[in-house]
């Protein structure tokens, strides 16, 4: 039995933060941001709009597309590192809103690799026969942990959510293989220093702005290209495939230069590399799911097409997933 993605969803908040807006906030320029990252604008959630709200909207779209009643969901996996609360889990919060009464639910935290980690867990549960229908949601309100006085990071990130229903039958995208990896030796490269039990929230931690994301961008860049390339090779080799068998590449939408570097290493033509980074920036765990959803909506994925998804994030964590379009169920 092969797990398959039978539907997808996405949600982006309506408020747009452009590079020109950022020029008014920190010492930066549209020219610098565009040439170094490819980002032109990103979406920012409303003050009263949270990770669970965005995830809920993405989930509702995937459920509607699959024509699946919420009671038929067996499990909700919610990938986020900007949850509404430490607990209860964001999965349980959307379970209530969806009315998914028969589902178990939990959150997973693999930073920007969350969608692929979640997909891997869903695939395993389906293929073990434990569950029939799993709702995967990846959602981030990154604007809640971004320091809008730090030009190194505030220009990069945006808010958004994506989702997928993974089932044991039906037409969709079969998931032949997923590879995951992590390297805790590099845990300091992207970090939220305070707010956990190691450094609890205090006046001092707030004064030191330690509740905002910190990143060593240049170092992360090098690891990102190397690790996503390595994961992609491992994934393709496992299936006896090469880059020539890949119809579409969807890489974590962190930086256009990272995406282009990976595509170049695989000789994947530019028009087969799907990008949303220019309009949404880096939406962390939700990024590859949003791109996948939009690619499918464009209608350019044909029977037998193979999609290669790669992601990378804090931890460090990374992953690659191979998907194959199969309309026959
Ligand atoms: O989602 C998790 C994974 N995250 C990533 O994959 C992010 C990976 N890293 C990156 O995308 C890039 O490293 C950045 C976009 C973050 C930075 O680009 P870079 O080409 O690596 O720039 P840099 O950090 O080497 O900085 C070059 C210069 C520095 O000035 P000096 O030291 O050369 O005088 C920075 O201070 O650019 C300066 N700079 C800026 N200038 C204008 C940094 N941020 C800005 C800014 N506007 N926003």
mmCIF file of C-alpha atoms and ligand atoms in Angstrom:
data_model
loop_
_atom_site.group_PDB
_atom_site.id
_atom_site.type_symbol
_atom_site.label_atom_id
_atom_site.label_comp_id
_atom_site.label_asym_id
_atom_site.label_seq_id
_atom_site.Cartn_x
_atom_site.Cartn_y
_atom_site.Cartn_z
ATOM 1 C CA UNK A 1 0.000 0.000 0.000
ATOM 2 C CA UNK A 2 1.402 3.406 -1.017
ATOM 3 C CA UNK A 3 0.469 6.596 0.783
ATOM 4 C CA UNK A 4 -0.653 9.409 -1.478
ATOM 5 C CA UNK A 5 -1.460 13.114 -1.240
ATOM 6 C CA UNK A 6 -5.080 13.340 -2.399
ATOM 7 C CA UNK A 7 -5.549 17.086 -1.919
ATOM 8 C CA UNK A 8 -3.704 20.215 -0.833
ATOM 9 C CA UNK A 9 -4.529 23.648 0.575
ATOM 10 C CA UNK A 10 -2.827 26.924 1.394
ATOM 11 C CA UNK A 11 -3.587 30.200 3.093
ATOM 12 C CA UNK A 12 -1.749 33.508 2.913
ATOM 13 C CA UNK A 13 -2.782 36.554 4.955
ATOM 14 C CA UNK A 14 -3.943 39.541 2.890
ATOM 15 C CA UNK A 15 -1.570 42.149 4.335
ATOM 16 C CA UNK A 16 1.492 42.666 2.120
ATOM 17 C CA UNK A 17 4.824 43.967 3.423
ATOM 18 C CA UNK A 18 6.915 45.162 0.477
ATOM 19 C CA UNK A 19 10.630 45.865 0.223
ATOM 20 C CA UNK A 20 9.746 49.545 -0.021
ATOM 21 C CA UNK A 21 7.884 49.283 3.299
ATOM 22 C CA UNK A 22 11.006 47.691 4.843
ATOM 23 C CA UNK A 23 13.144 50.577 3.529
ATOM 24 C CA UNK A 24 11.133 52.770 5.917
ATOM 25 C CA UNK A 25 11.775 50.418 8.867
ATOM 26 C CA UNK A 26 15.476 49.421 8.683
ATOM 27 C CA UNK A 27 18.632 50.421 6.800
ATOM 28 C CA UNK A 28 18.022 48.359 3.649
ATOM 29 C CA UNK A 29 16.973 48.758 0.013
ATOM 30 C CA UNK A 30 14.724 47.040 -2.494
ATOM 31 C CA UNK A 31 17.843 46.568 -4.642
ATOM 32 C CA UNK A 32 19.771 44.751 -1.858
ATOM 33 C CA UNK A 33 16.862 42.510 -0.872
ATOM 34 C CA UNK A 34 15.976 41.618 -4.469
ATOM 35 C CA UNK A 35 19.534 40.875 -5.577
ATOM 36 C CA UNK A 36 20.510 38.909 -2.408
ATOM 37 C CA UNK A 37 17.266 36.993 -1.863
ATOM 38 C CA UNK A 38 14.848 37.359 -4.803
ATOM 39 C CA UNK A 39 12.148 38.485 -2.360
ATOM 40 C CA UNK A 40 9.952 41.435 -3.387
ATOM 41 C CA UNK A 41 7.199 41.138 -0.798
ATOM 42 C CA UNK A 42 5.865 38.880 1.966
ATOM 43 C CA UNK A 43 2.525 38.399 3.775
ATOM 44 C CA UNK A 44 1.984 39.363 7.404
ATOM 45 C CA UNK A 45 -0.827 38.001 9.565
ATOM 46 C CA UNK A 46 -3.258 40.364 11.232
ATOM 47 C CA UNK A 47 -2.586 41.080 14.910
ATOM 48 C CA UNK A 48 -5.550 38.876 15.889
ATOM 49 C CA UNK A 49 -4.803 36.145 13.328
ATOM 50 C CA UNK A 50 -2.714 33.275 14.681
ATOM 51 C CA UNK A 51 -0.911 30.145 13.476
ATOM 52 C CA UNK A 52 -3.953 27.961 14.229
ATOM 53 C CA UNK A 53 -6.292 30.321 12.295
ATOM 54 C CA UNK A 54 -4.115 30.204 9.193
ATOM 55 C CA UNK A 55 -3.655 26.444 9.514
ATOM 56 C CA UNK A 56 -7.396 25.992 9.879
ATOM 57 C CA UNK A 57 -8.091 27.846 6.622
ATOM 58 C CA UNK A 58 -5.481 25.804 4.735
ATOM 59 C CA UNK A 59 -6.928 22.591 6.249
ATOM 60 C CA UNK A 60 -10.484 23.505 5.249
ATOM 61 C CA UNK A 61 -9.374 23.994 1.650
ATOM 62 C CA UNK A 62 -7.700 20.566 1.484
ATOM 63 C CA UNK A 63 -10.737 18.876 3.084
ATOM 64 C CA UNK A 64 -13.116 20.561 0.642
ATOM 65 C CA UNK A 65 -10.951 19.595 -2.317
ATOM 66 C CA UNK A 66 -10.851 15.953 -1.145
ATOM 67 C CA UNK A 67 -14.595 16.060 -0.336
ATOM 68 C CA UNK A 68 -13.643 14.459 2.985
ATOM 69 C CA UNK A 69 -15.909 15.040 6.002
ATOM 70 C CA UNK A 70 -13.858 16.075 9.092
ATOM 71 C CA UNK A 71 -15.074 13.017 11.045
ATOM 72 C CA UNK A 72 -13.121 10.842 8.595
ATOM 73 C CA UNK A 73 -9.757 12.297 9.592
ATOM 74 C CA UNK A 74 -7.868 9.767 11.741
ATOM 75 C CA UNK A 75 -4.872 11.921 12.613
ATOM 76 C CA UNK A 76 -3.863 15.600 12.523
ATOM 77 C CA UNK A 77 -0.154 16.375 12.268
ATOM 78 C CA UNK A 78 0.588 20.077 12.740
ATOM 79 C CA UNK A 79 4.090 21.288 11.851
ATOM 80 C CA UNK A 80 5.034 24.629 13.382
ATOM 81 C CA UNK A 81 7.655 26.378 15.469
ATOM 82 C CA UNK A 82 5.405 29.368 16.096
ATOM 83 C CA UNK A 83 2.502 27.599 17.870
ATOM 84 C CA UNK A 84 -0.327 29.585 19.469
ATOM 85 C CA UNK A 85 0.807 28.107 22.841
ATOM 86 C CA UNK A 86 3.433 25.647 24.077
ATOM 87 C CA UNK A 87 0.396 23.581 24.934
ATOM 88 C CA UNK A 88 -2.244 22.522 24.134
ATOM 89 C CA UNK A 89 -1.002 21.506 20.703
ATOM 90 C CA UNK A 90 -2.058 23.490 17.663
ATOM 91 C CA UNK A 91 -3.324 20.201 16.212
ATOM 92 C CA UNK A 92 -5.875 19.977 19.047
ATOM 93 C CA UNK A 93 -6.879 23.615 18.532
ATOM 94 C CA UNK A 94 -7.798 23.057 14.896
ATOM 95 C CA UNK A 95 -9.377 19.688 15.652
ATOM 96 C CA UNK A 96 -11.977 21.587 17.669
ATOM 97 C CA UNK A 97 -12.626 24.130 14.903
ATOM 98 C CA UNK A 98 -12.837 21.470 12.201
ATOM 99 C CA UNK A 99 -15.037 19.125 14.213
ATOM 100 C CA UNK A 100 -12.588 16.294 13.474
ATOM 101 C CA UNK A 101 -13.949 14.328 16.430
ATOM 102 C CA UNK A 102 -12.354 11.000 15.561
ATOM 103 C CA UNK A 103 -8.818 12.260 15.048
ATOM 104 C CA UNK A 104 -5.744 11.978 17.238
ATOM 105 C CA UNK A 105 -3.483 14.998 16.945
ATOM 106 C CA UNK A 106 -0.029 16.311 17.757
ATOM 107 C CA UNK A 107 2.412 19.039 16.747
ATOM 108 C CA UNK A 108 5.850 18.417 15.316
ATOM 109 C CA UNK A 109 8.724 20.860 15.296
ATOM 110 C CA UNK A 110 11.359 20.591 12.591
ATOM 111 C CA UNK A 111 11.484 24.313 11.726
ATOM 112 C CA UNK A 112 11.514 24.905 7.949
ATOM 113 C CA UNK A 113 11.661 21.149 7.263
ATOM 114 C CA UNK A 114 8.373 20.623 9.131
ATOM 115 C CA UNK A 115 6.234 19.888 6.065
ATOM 116 C CA UNK A 116 8.541 17.090 4.877
ATOM 117 C CA UNK A 117 8.980 15.685 8.391
ATOM 118 C CA UNK A 118 5.184 15.689 8.770
ATOM 119 C CA UNK A 119 4.708 14.079 5.369
ATOM 120 C CA UNK A 120 7.149 11.346 6.327
ATOM 121 C CA UNK A 121 5.279 10.609 9.583
ATOM 122 C CA UNK A 122 1.976 10.550 7.665
ATOM 123 C CA UNK A 123 3.384 8.196 5.029
ATOM 124 C CA UNK A 124 4.586 5.779 7.736
ATOM 125 C CA UNK A 125 1.254 5.763 9.585
ATOM 126 C CA UNK A 126 -0.674 5.150 6.342
ATOM 127 C CA UNK A 127 1.643 2.437 5.056
ATOM 128 C CA UNK A 128 1.682 0.637 8.415
ATOM 129 C CA UNK A 129 -2.108 0.400 8.106
ATOM 130 C CA UNK A 130 -2.675 2.367 11.336
ATOM 131 C CA UNK A 131 -4.695 5.160 9.678
ATOM 132 C CA UNK A 132 -6.598 5.813 6.448
ATOM 133 C CA UNK A 133 -6.810 9.622 6.264
ATOM 134 C CA UNK A 134 -4.291 12.035 7.759
ATOM 135 C CA UNK A 135 -4.452 15.820 7.736
ATOM 136 C CA UNK A 136 -1.035 17.471 7.578
ATOM 137 C CA UNK A 137 -0.893 21.201 8.310
ATOM 138 C CA UNK A 138 2.170 23.460 8.324
ATOM 139 C CA UNK A 139 1.574 26.993 9.519
ATOM 140 C CA UNK A 140 3.749 29.805 10.828
ATOM 141 C CA UNK A 141 3.206 33.268 12.216
ATOM 142 C CA UNK A 142 6.872 34.124 11.864
ATOM 143 C CA UNK A 143 6.127 37.823 12.250
ATOM 144 C CA UNK A 144 5.586 37.032 15.954
ATOM 145 C CA UNK A 145 9.261 36.071 16.420
ATOM 146 C CA UNK A 146 10.935 38.456 13.956
ATOM 147 C CA UNK A 147 12.843 41.494 15.156
ATOM 148 C CA UNK A 148 11.724 44.285 12.816
ATOM 149 C CA UNK A 149 14.792 46.267 13.901
ATOM 150 C CA UNK A 150 17.209 43.576 12.619
ATOM 151 C CA UNK A 151 17.824 44.015 8.887
ATOM 152 C CA UNK A 152 19.648 40.678 8.698
ATOM 153 C CA UNK A 153 16.466 38.713 9.338
ATOM 154 C CA UNK A 154 13.340 40.893 9.050
ATOM 155 C CA UNK A 155 13.533 41.128 5.267
ATOM 156 C CA UNK A 156 13.435 37.348 4.828
ATOM 157 C CA UNK A 157 10.355 35.955 6.498
ATOM 158 C CA UNK A 158 6.593 35.950 5.957
ATOM 159 C CA UNK A 159 3.494 34.299 7.416
ATOM 160 C CA UNK A 160 1.420 31.536 5.806
ATOM 161 C CA UNK A 161 0.047 28.011 5.953
ATOM 162 C CA UNK A 162 -0.231 24.908 3.810
ATOM 163 C CA UNK A 163 -1.921 21.551 4.161
ATOM 164 C CA UNK A 164 -2.393 18.138 2.596
ATOM 165 C CA UNK A 165 -4.626 15.121 3.036
ATOM 166 C CA UNK A 166 -2.635 11.895 2.896
ATOM 167 C CA UNK A 167 -4.701 8.769 2.324
ATOM 168 C CA UNK A 168 -4.370 5.066 1.638
ATOM 169 C CA UNK A 169 -6.385 5.227 -1.611
ATOM 170 C CA UNK A 170 -7.536 7.642 -4.294
ATOM 171 C CA UNK A 171 -6.017 9.629 -7.145
ATOM 172 C CA UNK A 172 -3.249 12.074 -6.370
ATOM 173 C CA UNK A 173 0.473 12.165 -5.738
ATOM 174 C CA UNK A 174 1.972 8.871 -4.603
ATOM 175 C CA UNK A 175 4.913 9.276 -2.201
ATOM 176 C CA UNK A 176 7.532 6.693 -3.258
ATOM 177 C CA UNK A 177 10.230 7.886 -0.840
ATOM 178 C CA UNK A 178 11.227 10.530 1.713
ATOM 179 C CA UNK A 179 14.699 11.092 3.240
ATOM 180 C CA UNK A 180 15.220 13.108 6.409
ATOM 181 C CA UNK A 181 18.347 14.332 8.186
ATOM 182 C CA UNK A 182 19.521 16.555 10.996
ATOM 183 C CA UNK A 183 22.738 17.932 12.500
ATOM 184 C CA UNK A 184 22.443 19.065 16.112
ATOM 185 C CA UNK A 185 26.093 20.192 16.084
ATOM 186 C CA UNK A 186 24.878 23.276 14.208
ATOM 187 C CA UNK A 187 22.001 24.085 16.587
ATOM 188 C CA UNK A 188 23.332 27.600 17.179
ATOM 189 C CA UNK A 189 23.024 28.762 13.568
ATOM 190 C CA UNK A 190 19.281 29.519 13.729
ATOM 191 C CA UNK A 191 17.752 29.949 17.130
ATOM 192 C CA UNK A 192 15.116 31.545 19.343
ATOM 193 C CA UNK A 193 17.344 32.117 22.388
ATOM 194 C CA UNK A 194 14.700 32.719 25.085
ATOM 195 C CA UNK A 195 11.209 31.616 26.045
ATOM 196 C CA UNK A 196 11.992 27.930 26.659
ATOM 197 C CA UNK A 197 12.968 26.406 30.016
ATOM 198 C CA UNK A 198 16.671 27.003 29.372
ATOM 199 C CA UNK A 199 16.071 30.758 29.445
ATOM 200 C CA UNK A 200 12.592 31.530 30.703
ATOM 201 C CA UNK A 201 10.903 34.762 29.724
ATOM 202 C CA UNK A 202 12.027 37.595 31.980
ATOM 203 C CA UNK A 203 12.393 41.350 31.833
ATOM 204 C CA UNK A 204 16.064 40.824 31.065
ATOM 205 C CA UNK A 205 15.388 38.413 28.186
ATOM 206 C CA UNK A 206 12.869 40.826 26.703
ATOM 207 C CA UNK A 207 15.253 43.771 27.090
ATOM 208 C CA UNK A 208 17.933 41.738 25.278
ATOM 209 C CA UNK A 209 15.454 40.972 22.438
ATOM 210 C CA UNK A 210 16.046 37.247 22.957
ATOM 211 C CA UNK A 211 12.493 36.283 21.998
ATOM 212 C CA UNK A 212 13.314 37.049 18.394
ATOM 213 C CA UNK A 213 14.847 34.701 15.831
ATOM 214 C CA UNK A 214 18.636 34.901 15.427
ATOM 215 C CA UNK A 215 20.421 33.499 12.383
ATOM 216 C CA UNK A 216 23.972 33.272 11.030
ATOM 217 C CA UNK A 217 22.777 33.771 7.457
ATOM 218 C CA UNK A 218 26.009 33.191 5.556
ATOM 219 C CA UNK A 219 26.790 29.901 7.356
ATOM 220 C CA UNK A 220 23.208 28.697 7.008
ATOM 221 C CA UNK A 221 23.337 29.393 3.274
ATOM 222 C CA UNK A 222 26.271 26.991 2.775
ATOM 223 C CA UNK A 223 24.699 24.204 4.805
ATOM 224 C CA UNK A 224 21.338 24.681 3.061
ATOM 225 C CA UNK A 225 22.676 24.096 -0.440
ATOM 226 C CA UNK A 226 24.853 21.141 0.581
ATOM 227 C CA UNK A 227 22.246 19.367 2.697
ATOM 228 C CA UNK A 228 19.334 19.780 0.274
ATOM 229 C CA UNK A 229 21.525 18.554 -2.591
ATOM 230 C CA UNK A 230 22.645 15.532 -0.536
ATOM 231 C CA UNK A 231 19.056 14.659 0.484
ATOM 232 C CA UNK A 232 17.832 14.952 -3.101
ATOM 233 C CA UNK A 233 20.557 12.626 -4.391
ATOM 234 C CA UNK A 234 19.816 10.086 -1.636
ATOM 235 C CA UNK A 235 16.095 10.190 -2.410
ATOM 236 C CA UNK A 236 16.542 9.783 -6.170
ATOM 237 C CA UNK A 237 19.164 7.029 -5.814
ATOM 238 C CA UNK A 238 16.883 5.082 -3.471
ATOM 239 C CA UNK A 239 14.334 4.912 -6.295
ATOM 240 C CA UNK A 240 16.958 4.217 -9.002
ATOM 241 C CA UNK A 241 16.331 7.628 -10.561
ATOM 242 C CA UNK A 242 18.439 10.601 -11.665
ATOM 243 C CA UNK A 243 17.763 14.312 -12.109
ATOM 244 C CA UNK A 244 16.640 13.551 -15.692
ATOM 245 C CA UNK A 245 13.569 11.827 -14.180
ATOM 246 C CA UNK A 246 12.468 14.930 -12.268
ATOM 247 C CA UNK A 247 9.607 16.929 -13.826
ATOM 248 C CA UNK A 248 9.456 19.652 -11.151
ATOM 249 C CA UNK A 249 11.746 20.813 -8.357
ATOM 250 C CA UNK A 250 10.205 22.507 -5.326
ATOM 251 C CA UNK A 251 12.882 23.695 -2.907
ATOM 252 C CA UNK A 252 12.371 25.444 0.427
ATOM 253 C CA UNK A 253 11.591 29.050 -0.508
ATOM 254 C CA UNK A 254 14.260 30.760 1.606
ATOM 255 C CA UNK A 255 16.365 32.528 -0.977
ATOM 256 C CA UNK A 256 16.308 32.499 -4.790
ATOM 257 C CA UNK A 257 20.094 32.070 -4.840
ATOM 258 C CA UNK A 258 19.819 28.859 -2.781
ATOM 259 C CA UNK A 259 17.037 27.527 -5.037
ATOM 260 C CA UNK A 260 19.008 28.353 -8.200
ATOM 261 C CA UNK A 261 22.199 26.789 -6.786
ATOM 262 C CA UNK A 262 20.381 23.495 -6.142
ATOM 263 C CA UNK A 263 18.680 23.522 -9.556
ATOM 264 C CA UNK A 264 22.062 24.125 -11.214
ATOM 265 C CA UNK A 265 23.690 21.198 -9.403
ATOM 266 C CA UNK A 266 20.929 18.958 -10.781
ATOM 267 C CA UNK A 267 20.758 20.460 -14.287
ATOM 268 C CA UNK A 268 17.031 21.043 -13.817
ATOM 269 C CA UNK A 269 15.806 23.640 -16.365
ATOM 270 C CA UNK A 270 14.735 26.981 -14.881
ATOM 271 C CA UNK A 271 11.129 26.600 -16.074
ATOM 272 C CA UNK A 272 10.867 23.351 -14.079
ATOM 273 C CA UNK A 273 11.880 24.979 -10.791
ATOM 274 C CA UNK A 274 8.789 26.272 -9.015
ATOM 275 C CA UNK A 275 9.166 29.506 -7.047
ATOM 276 C CA UNK A 276 6.989 31.548 -4.726
ATOM 277 C CA UNK A 277 9.828 33.207 -2.782
ATOM 278 C CA UNK A 278 9.457 36.535 -4.659
ATOM 279 C CA UNK A 279 5.886 37.029 -3.370
ATOM 280 C CA UNK A 280 5.803 35.262 0.016
ATOM 281 C CA UNK A 281 9.430 35.250 1.265
ATOM 282 C CA UNK A 282 10.429 32.437 3.617
ATOM 283 C CA UNK A 283 7.314 31.001 5.291
ATOM 284 C CA UNK A 284 9.338 28.262 7.018
ATOM 285 C CA UNK A 285 7.539 24.908 7.451
ATOM 286 C CA UNK A 286 4.681 25.932 5.158
ATOM 287 C CA UNK A 287 6.858 27.010 2.221
ATOM 288 C CA UNK A 288 7.157 23.801 0.170
ATOM 289 C CA UNK A 289 3.476 23.006 0.838
ATOM 290 C CA UNK A 290 2.356 26.415 -0.433
ATOM 291 C CA UNK A 291 4.506 26.008 -3.549
ATOM 292 C CA UNK A 292 3.175 22.479 -4.145
ATOM 293 C CA UNK A 293 -0.415 23.677 -3.798
ATOM 294 C CA UNK A 294 0.108 26.548 -6.249
ATOM 295 C CA UNK A 295 1.938 24.341 -8.763
ATOM 296 C CA UNK A 296 -0.975 21.877 -8.735
ATOM 297 C CA UNK A 297 -3.497 24.715 -9.124
ATOM 298 C CA UNK A 298 -1.579 25.973 -12.182
ATOM 299 C CA UNK A 299 -2.505 22.641 -13.839
ATOM 300 C CA UNK A 300 0.988 21.906 -15.134
ATOM 301 C CA UNK A 301 1.521 18.562 -13.402
ATOM 302 C CA UNK A 302 0.760 15.675 -15.770
ATOM 303 C CA UNK A 303 0.224 11.955 -15.315
ATOM 304 C CA UNK A 304 3.496 10.228 -14.365
ATOM 305 C CA UNK A 305 5.284 13.511 -13.542
ATOM 306 C CA UNK A 306 7.789 13.236 -10.703
ATOM 307 C CA UNK A 307 8.106 16.090 -8.225
ATOM 308 C CA UNK A 308 11.166 16.476 -6.028
ATOM 309 C CA UNK A 309 10.614 18.482 -2.830
ATOM 310 C CA UNK A 310 13.592 19.557 -0.700
ATOM 311 C CA UNK A 311 13.600 21.517 2.554
ATOM 312 C CA UNK A 312 16.080 22.778 5.127
ATOM 313 C CA UNK A 313 15.883 24.624 8.438
ATOM 314 C CA UNK A 314 16.895 25.191 12.046
ATOM 315 C CA UNK A 315 18.206 22.236 13.994
ATOM 316 C CA UNK A 316 19.719 21.838 11.517
ATOM 317 C CA UNK A 317 17.097 19.708 9.798
ATOM 318 C CA UNK A 318 16.549 18.802 6.156
ATOM 319 C CA UNK A 319 14.659 16.439 3.921
ATOM 320 C CA UNK A 320 13.749 15.411 0.378
ATOM 321 C CA UNK A 321 10.540 13.815 -0.871
ATOM 322 C CA UNK A 322 9.707 12.259 -4.197
ATOM 323 C CA UNK A 323 6.076 12.485 -5.390
ATOM 324 C CA UNK A 324 4.555 10.911 -8.501
ATOM 325 C CA UNK A 325 1.275 11.914 -10.149
ATOM 326 C CA UNK A 326 -1.124 8.989 -10.433
ATOM 327 C CA UNK A 327 -4.693 9.746 -11.467
ATOM 328 C CA UNK A 328 -5.881 6.138 -11.361
ATOM 329 C CA UNK A 329 -5.913 5.759 -7.574
HETATM 330 O O1 LIG B 1 14.702 29.020 6.525
HETATM 331 C C1 LIG B 1 15.873 28.644 7.167
HETATM 332 C C2 LIG B 1 16.973 28.673 6.222
HETATM 333 N N1 LIG B 1 17.430 30.028 6.045
HETATM 334 C C3 LIG B 1 18.152 30.295 5.003
HETATM 335 O O2 LIG B 1 18.325 29.435 4.173
HETATM 336 C C4 LIG B 1 18.809 31.656 4.905
HETATM 337 C C5 LIG B 1 20.190 31.484 4.319
HETATM 338 N N2 LIG B 1 20.961 32.716 4.194
HETATM 339 C C6 LIG B 1 20.675 33.671 3.297
HETATM 340 O O3 LIG B 1 19.697 33.585 2.574
HETATM 341 C C7 LIG B 1 21.653 34.803 3.131
HETATM 342 O O4 LIG B 1 22.830 34.505 3.844
HETATM 343 C C8 LIG B 1 21.102 36.188 3.604
HETATM 344 C C9 LIG B 1 20.048 36.664 2.634
HETATM 345 C C10 LIG B 1 20.540 36.065 5.005
HETATM 346 C C11 LIG B 1 22.224 37.207 3.609
HETATM 347 O O5 LIG B 1 22.812 37.314 2.333
HETATM 348 P P1 LIG B 1 24.396 37.284 2.169
HETATM 349 O O6 LIG B 1 24.681 37.470 0.744
HETATM 350 O O7 LIG B 1 24.881 36.017 2.826
HETATM 351 O O8 LIG B 1 24.829 38.571 2.964
HETATM 352 P P2 LIG B 1 25.786 38.683 4.236
HETATM 353 O O9 LIG B 1 25.091 38.135 5.447
HETATM 354 O O10 LIG B 1 27.111 38.107 3.866
HETATM 355 O O11 LIG B 1 25.884 40.251 4.388
HETATM 356 C C12 LIG B 1 26.563 41.032 3.396
HETATM 357 C C13 LIG B 1 26.458 42.486 3.821
HETATM 358 C C14 LIG B 1 26.840 42.734 5.288
HETATM 359 O O12 LIG B 1 27.527 43.956 5.349
HETATM 360 P P3 LIG B 1 29.132 43.964 5.509
HETATM 361 O O13 LIG B 1 29.408 43.173 6.759
HETATM 362 O O14 LIG B 1 29.625 43.294 4.271
HETATM 363 O O15 LIG B 1 29.420 45.416 5.609
HETATM 364 C C15 LIG B 1 25.502 42.879 5.953
HETATM 365 O O16 LIG B 1 25.578 43.688 7.106
HETATM 366 O O17 LIG B 1 25.107 42.948 3.669
HETATM 367 C C16 LIG B 1 24.683 43.551 4.889
HETATM 368 N N3 LIG B 1 23.250 43.336 5.051
HETATM 369 C C17 LIG B 1 22.317 44.141 4.505
HETATM 370 N N4 LIG B 1 22.394 45.246 3.764
HETATM 371 C C18 LIG B 1 21.250 45.816 3.351
HETATM 372 C C19 LIG B 1 22.627 42.326 5.713
HETATM 373 N N5 LIG B 1 21.305 42.468 5.621
HETATM 374 C C20 LIG B 1 21.085 43.582 4.877
HETATM 375 C C21 LIG B 1 19.911 44.232 4.447
HETATM 376 N N6 LIG B 1 20.046 45.340 3.678
HETATM 377 N N7 LIG B 1 18.686 43.776 4.731
#
